[in-house]
Short mmCIF file of C-alpha atoms in Angstrom, two decimals:
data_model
loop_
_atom_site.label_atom_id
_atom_site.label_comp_id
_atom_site.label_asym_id
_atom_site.label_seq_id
_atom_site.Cartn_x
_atom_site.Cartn_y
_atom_site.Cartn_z
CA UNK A 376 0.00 0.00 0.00
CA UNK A 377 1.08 3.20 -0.98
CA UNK A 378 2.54 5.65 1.79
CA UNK A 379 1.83 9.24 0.18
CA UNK A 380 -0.48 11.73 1.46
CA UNK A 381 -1.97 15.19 0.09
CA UNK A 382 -3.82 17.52 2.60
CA UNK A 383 -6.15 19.04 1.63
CA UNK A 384 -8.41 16.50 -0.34
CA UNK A 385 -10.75 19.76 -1.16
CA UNK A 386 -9.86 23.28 -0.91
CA UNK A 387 -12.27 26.02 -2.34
CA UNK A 388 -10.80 29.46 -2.20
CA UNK A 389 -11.11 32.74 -3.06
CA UNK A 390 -9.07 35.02 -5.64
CA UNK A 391 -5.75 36.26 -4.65
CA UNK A 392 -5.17 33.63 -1.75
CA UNK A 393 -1.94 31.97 -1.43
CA UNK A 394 -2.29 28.54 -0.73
CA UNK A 395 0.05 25.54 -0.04
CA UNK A 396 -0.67 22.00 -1.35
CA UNK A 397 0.74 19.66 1.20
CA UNK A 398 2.32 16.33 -0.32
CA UNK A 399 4.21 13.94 2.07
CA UNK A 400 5.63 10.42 1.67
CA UNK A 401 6.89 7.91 3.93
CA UNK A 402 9.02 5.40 1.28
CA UNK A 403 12.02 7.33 1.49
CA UNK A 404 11.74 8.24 -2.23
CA UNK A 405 13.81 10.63 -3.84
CA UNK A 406 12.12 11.69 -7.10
CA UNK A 407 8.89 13.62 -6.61
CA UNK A 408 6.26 14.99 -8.87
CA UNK A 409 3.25 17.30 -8.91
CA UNK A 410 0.61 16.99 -11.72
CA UNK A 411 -2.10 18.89 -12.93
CA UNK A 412 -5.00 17.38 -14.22
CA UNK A 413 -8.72 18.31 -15.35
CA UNK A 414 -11.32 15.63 -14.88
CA UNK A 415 -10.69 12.35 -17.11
CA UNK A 416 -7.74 14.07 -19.05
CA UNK A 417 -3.65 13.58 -19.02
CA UNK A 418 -1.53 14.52 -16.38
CA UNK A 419 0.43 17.27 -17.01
CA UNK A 420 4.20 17.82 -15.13
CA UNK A 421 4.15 21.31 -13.74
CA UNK A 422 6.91 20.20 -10.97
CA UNK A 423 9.33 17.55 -9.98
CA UNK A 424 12.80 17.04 -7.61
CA UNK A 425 15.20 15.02 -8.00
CA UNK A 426 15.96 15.12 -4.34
CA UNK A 427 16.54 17.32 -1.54
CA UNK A 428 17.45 20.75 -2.44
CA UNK A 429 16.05 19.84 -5.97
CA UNK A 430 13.69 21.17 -7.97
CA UNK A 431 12.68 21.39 -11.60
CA UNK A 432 10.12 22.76 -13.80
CA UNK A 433 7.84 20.38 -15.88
CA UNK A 434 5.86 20.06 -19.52
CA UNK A 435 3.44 22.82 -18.18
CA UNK A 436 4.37 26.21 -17.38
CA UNK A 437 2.95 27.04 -13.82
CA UNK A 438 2.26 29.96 -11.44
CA UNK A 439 2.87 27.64 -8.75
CA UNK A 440 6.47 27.24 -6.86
CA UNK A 441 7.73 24.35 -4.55
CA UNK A 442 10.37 23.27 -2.13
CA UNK A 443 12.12 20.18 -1.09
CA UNK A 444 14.35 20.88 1.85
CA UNK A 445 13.06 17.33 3.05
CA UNK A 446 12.76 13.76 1.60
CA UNK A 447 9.38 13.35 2.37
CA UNK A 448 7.69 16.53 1.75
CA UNK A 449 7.45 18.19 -1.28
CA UNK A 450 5.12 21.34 -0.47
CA UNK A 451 2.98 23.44 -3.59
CA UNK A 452 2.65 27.01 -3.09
CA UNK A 453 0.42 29.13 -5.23
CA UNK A 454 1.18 33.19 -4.23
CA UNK A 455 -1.77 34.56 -5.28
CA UNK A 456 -4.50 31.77 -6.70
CA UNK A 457 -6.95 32.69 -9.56
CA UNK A 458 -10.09 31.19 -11.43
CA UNK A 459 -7.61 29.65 -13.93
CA UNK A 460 -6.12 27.82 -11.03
CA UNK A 461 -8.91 25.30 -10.45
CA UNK A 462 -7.70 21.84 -10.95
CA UNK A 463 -7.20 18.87 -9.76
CA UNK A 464 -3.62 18.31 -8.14
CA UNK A 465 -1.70 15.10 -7.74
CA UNK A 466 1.67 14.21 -5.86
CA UNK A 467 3.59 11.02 -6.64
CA UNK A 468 6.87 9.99 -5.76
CA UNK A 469 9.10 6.96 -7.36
CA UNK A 470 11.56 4.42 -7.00
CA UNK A 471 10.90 2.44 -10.40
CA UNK A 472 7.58 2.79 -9.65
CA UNK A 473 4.96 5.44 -8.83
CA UNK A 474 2.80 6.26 -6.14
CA UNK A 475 0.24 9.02 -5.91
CA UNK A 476 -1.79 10.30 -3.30
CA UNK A 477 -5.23 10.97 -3.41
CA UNK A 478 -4.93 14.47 -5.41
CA UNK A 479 -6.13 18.02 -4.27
CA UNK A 480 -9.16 19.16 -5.63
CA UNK A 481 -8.90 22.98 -6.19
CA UNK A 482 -11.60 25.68 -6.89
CA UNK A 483 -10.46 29.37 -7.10
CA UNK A 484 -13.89 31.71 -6.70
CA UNK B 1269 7.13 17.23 -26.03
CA UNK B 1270 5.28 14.23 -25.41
CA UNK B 1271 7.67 11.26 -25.35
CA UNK B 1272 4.78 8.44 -25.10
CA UNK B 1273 2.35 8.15 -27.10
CA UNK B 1274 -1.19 6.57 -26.25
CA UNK B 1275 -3.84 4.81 -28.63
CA UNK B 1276 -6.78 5.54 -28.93
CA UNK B 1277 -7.24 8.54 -26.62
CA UNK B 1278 -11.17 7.74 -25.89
CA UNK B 1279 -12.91 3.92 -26.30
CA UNK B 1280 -16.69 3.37 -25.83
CA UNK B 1281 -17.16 -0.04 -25.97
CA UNK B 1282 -20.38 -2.94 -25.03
CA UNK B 1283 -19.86 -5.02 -21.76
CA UNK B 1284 -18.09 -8.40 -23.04
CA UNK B 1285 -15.62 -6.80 -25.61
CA UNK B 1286 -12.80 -7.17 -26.12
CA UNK B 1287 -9.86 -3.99 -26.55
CA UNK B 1288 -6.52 -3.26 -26.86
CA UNK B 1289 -5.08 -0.26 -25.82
CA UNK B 1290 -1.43 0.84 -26.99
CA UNK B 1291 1.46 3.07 -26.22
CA UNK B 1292 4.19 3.41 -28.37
CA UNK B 1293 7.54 5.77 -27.77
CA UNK B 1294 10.53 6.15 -29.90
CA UNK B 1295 12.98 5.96 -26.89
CA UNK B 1296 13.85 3.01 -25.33
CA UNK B 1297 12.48 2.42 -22.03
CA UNK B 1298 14.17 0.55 -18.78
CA UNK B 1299 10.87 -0.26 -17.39
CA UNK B 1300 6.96 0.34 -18.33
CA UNK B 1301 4.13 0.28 -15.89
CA UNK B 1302 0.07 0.98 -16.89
CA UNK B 1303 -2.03 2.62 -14.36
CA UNK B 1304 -5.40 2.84 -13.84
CA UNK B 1305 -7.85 6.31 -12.06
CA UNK B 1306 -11.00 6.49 -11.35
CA UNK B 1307 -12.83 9.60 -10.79
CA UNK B 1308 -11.42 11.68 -8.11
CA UNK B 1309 -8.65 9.66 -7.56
CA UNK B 1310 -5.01 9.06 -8.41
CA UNK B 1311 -3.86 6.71 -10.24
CA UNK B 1312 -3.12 3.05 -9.42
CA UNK B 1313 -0.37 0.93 -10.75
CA UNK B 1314 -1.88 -2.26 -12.06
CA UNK B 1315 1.52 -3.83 -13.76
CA UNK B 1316 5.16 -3.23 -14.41
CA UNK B 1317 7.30 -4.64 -17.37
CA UNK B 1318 10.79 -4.66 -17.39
CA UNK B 1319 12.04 -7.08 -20.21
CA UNK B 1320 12.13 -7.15 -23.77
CA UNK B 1321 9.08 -8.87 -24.86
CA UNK B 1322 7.72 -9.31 -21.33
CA UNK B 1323 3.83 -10.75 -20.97
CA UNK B 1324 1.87 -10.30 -17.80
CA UNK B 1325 -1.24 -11.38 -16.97
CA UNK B 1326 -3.64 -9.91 -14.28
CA UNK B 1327 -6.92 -12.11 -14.72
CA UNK B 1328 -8.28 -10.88 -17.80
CA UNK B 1329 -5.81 -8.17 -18.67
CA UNK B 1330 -2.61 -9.10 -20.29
CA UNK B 1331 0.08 -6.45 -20.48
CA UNK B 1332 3.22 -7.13 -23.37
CA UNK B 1333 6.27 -5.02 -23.37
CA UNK B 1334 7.30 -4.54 -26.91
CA UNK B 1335 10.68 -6.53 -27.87
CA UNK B 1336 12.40 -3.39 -28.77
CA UNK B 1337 11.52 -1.71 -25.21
CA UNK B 1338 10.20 0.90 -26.70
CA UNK B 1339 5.98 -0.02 -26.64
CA UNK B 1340 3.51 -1.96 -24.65
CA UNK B 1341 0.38 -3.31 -24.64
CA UNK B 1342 -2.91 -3.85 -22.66
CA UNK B 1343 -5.49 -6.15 -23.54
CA UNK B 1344 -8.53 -6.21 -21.72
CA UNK B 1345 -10.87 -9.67 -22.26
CA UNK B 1346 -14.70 -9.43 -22.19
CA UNK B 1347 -14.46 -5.90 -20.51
CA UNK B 1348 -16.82 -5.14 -17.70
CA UNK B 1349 -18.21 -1.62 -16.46
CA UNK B 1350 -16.21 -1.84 -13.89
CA UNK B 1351 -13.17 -1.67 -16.10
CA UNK B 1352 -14.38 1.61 -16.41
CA UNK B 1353 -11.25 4.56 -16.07
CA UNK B 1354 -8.23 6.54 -17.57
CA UNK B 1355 -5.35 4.08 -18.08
CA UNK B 1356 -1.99 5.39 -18.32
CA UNK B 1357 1.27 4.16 -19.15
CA UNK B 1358 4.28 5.45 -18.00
CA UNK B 1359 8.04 4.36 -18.66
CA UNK B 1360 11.32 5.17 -16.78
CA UNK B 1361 13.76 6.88 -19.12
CA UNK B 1362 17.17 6.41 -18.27
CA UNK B 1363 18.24 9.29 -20.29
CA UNK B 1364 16.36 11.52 -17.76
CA UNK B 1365 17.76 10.59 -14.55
CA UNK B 1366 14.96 7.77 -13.87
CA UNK B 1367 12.26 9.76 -14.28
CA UNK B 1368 9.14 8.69 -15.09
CA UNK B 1369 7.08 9.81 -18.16
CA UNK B 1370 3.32 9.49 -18.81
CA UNK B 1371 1.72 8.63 -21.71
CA UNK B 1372 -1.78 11.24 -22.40
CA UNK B 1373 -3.79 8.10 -21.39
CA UNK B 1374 -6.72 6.45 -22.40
CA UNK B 1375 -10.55 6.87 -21.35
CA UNK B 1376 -12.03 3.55 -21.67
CA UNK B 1377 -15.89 3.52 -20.74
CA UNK B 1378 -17.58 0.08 -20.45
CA UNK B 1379 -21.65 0.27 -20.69
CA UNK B 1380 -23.23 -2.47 -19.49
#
């Protein structure tokens, strides 16, 4: 069973908010990712780390930043959310194989 | 650029069909896995391949990795609405540190 958890599993927020997406993971993983996707469509990269201290940008230019000055925890942090925003968000980390958590369901009023 | 490609994207299809799904790269893979979602949720690994020519069975899907490493199959036997969901495949490129790479997917809807 997969050991990767995203808080929160629903966030509905208003416009110009900063929010952080909170992505965790307890396999001792070094590569990370952070997905965007709308309902029954591809994922699309918009982050992933290599490691700790790294951090790259993916296939999808994003607003959104993140960190990885831990293992486990590879935070999302959106500065100032907007309408355009509203998503759904999924973490995975890998070893050959991935894992993802549960996803964050965003809505930006 | 998308390095996988998936085929077909979207697959309507009667309960007790049968369907193939494919994803085809022109890089060379270490290792392939297919996932499945549902609504809501993230995705699920359901198999991985690793060699050249590889078959795996998981009741009635059977997953081939393609001789060459670079494409894979999924077959699906007398599909059921519960087989309902995105599949994705997803290979490990050594040429980019390990990192994985998705294919678009594919949005197979059984109706019973």
């Amino acid at each position: 069973e997969a050991d990767i958890y995203q808080t929160p599993r629903y966030l509905v927020i208003g416009t110009g908010k900063k929010i952080t997406l909170e992505c965790s993971q307890t396999m001792g993983h070094d590569k990370m990712y952070w997905y965007q996707q709308d309902p029954g469509m591809e994922l699309h990269l918009i982050h992933y780390s290599y490691g700790v201290n790294s951090t790259e940008k993916g296939d999808l230019s994003s607003e959104s930043t993140v960190s990885r000055i831990r293992t486990e925890h590879f935070p999302l942090t959106l500065e100032s959310a907007r309408p355009s925003h509203t998503s759904q968000y999924l973490c995975a980390s890998s070893d050959r194989e991935a894992f993802f958590g549960q996803g964050t369901r965003l809505t930006v009023v | 650029t998308q390095l996988l490609e998936q085929s077909p994207q979207f697959l309507s299809i009667q309960e007790g069909e049968n369907l193939t799904v494919y994803c085809n790269s022109s890089s060379v893979f270490s290792s392939l896995q297919w996932y499945r979602q549902e609504p809501g949720e993230g995705p699920v690994l359901l198999v991985t391949v690793v060699t050249g020519g590889e078959v795996k069975k998981l009741k009635r899907l059977t997953f081939q990795f393609g001789d060459a490493r670079k494409d894979s199959s999924l077959h699906i036997t007398a599909a059921q609405p519960g087989d309902t969901g995105l599949y994705l495949c997803a290979g490990v490129n050594r040429n980019a540190g390990n990192m994985l790479t998705f294919g678009g997917g594919t949005r197979l809807m059984v109706k019973p």
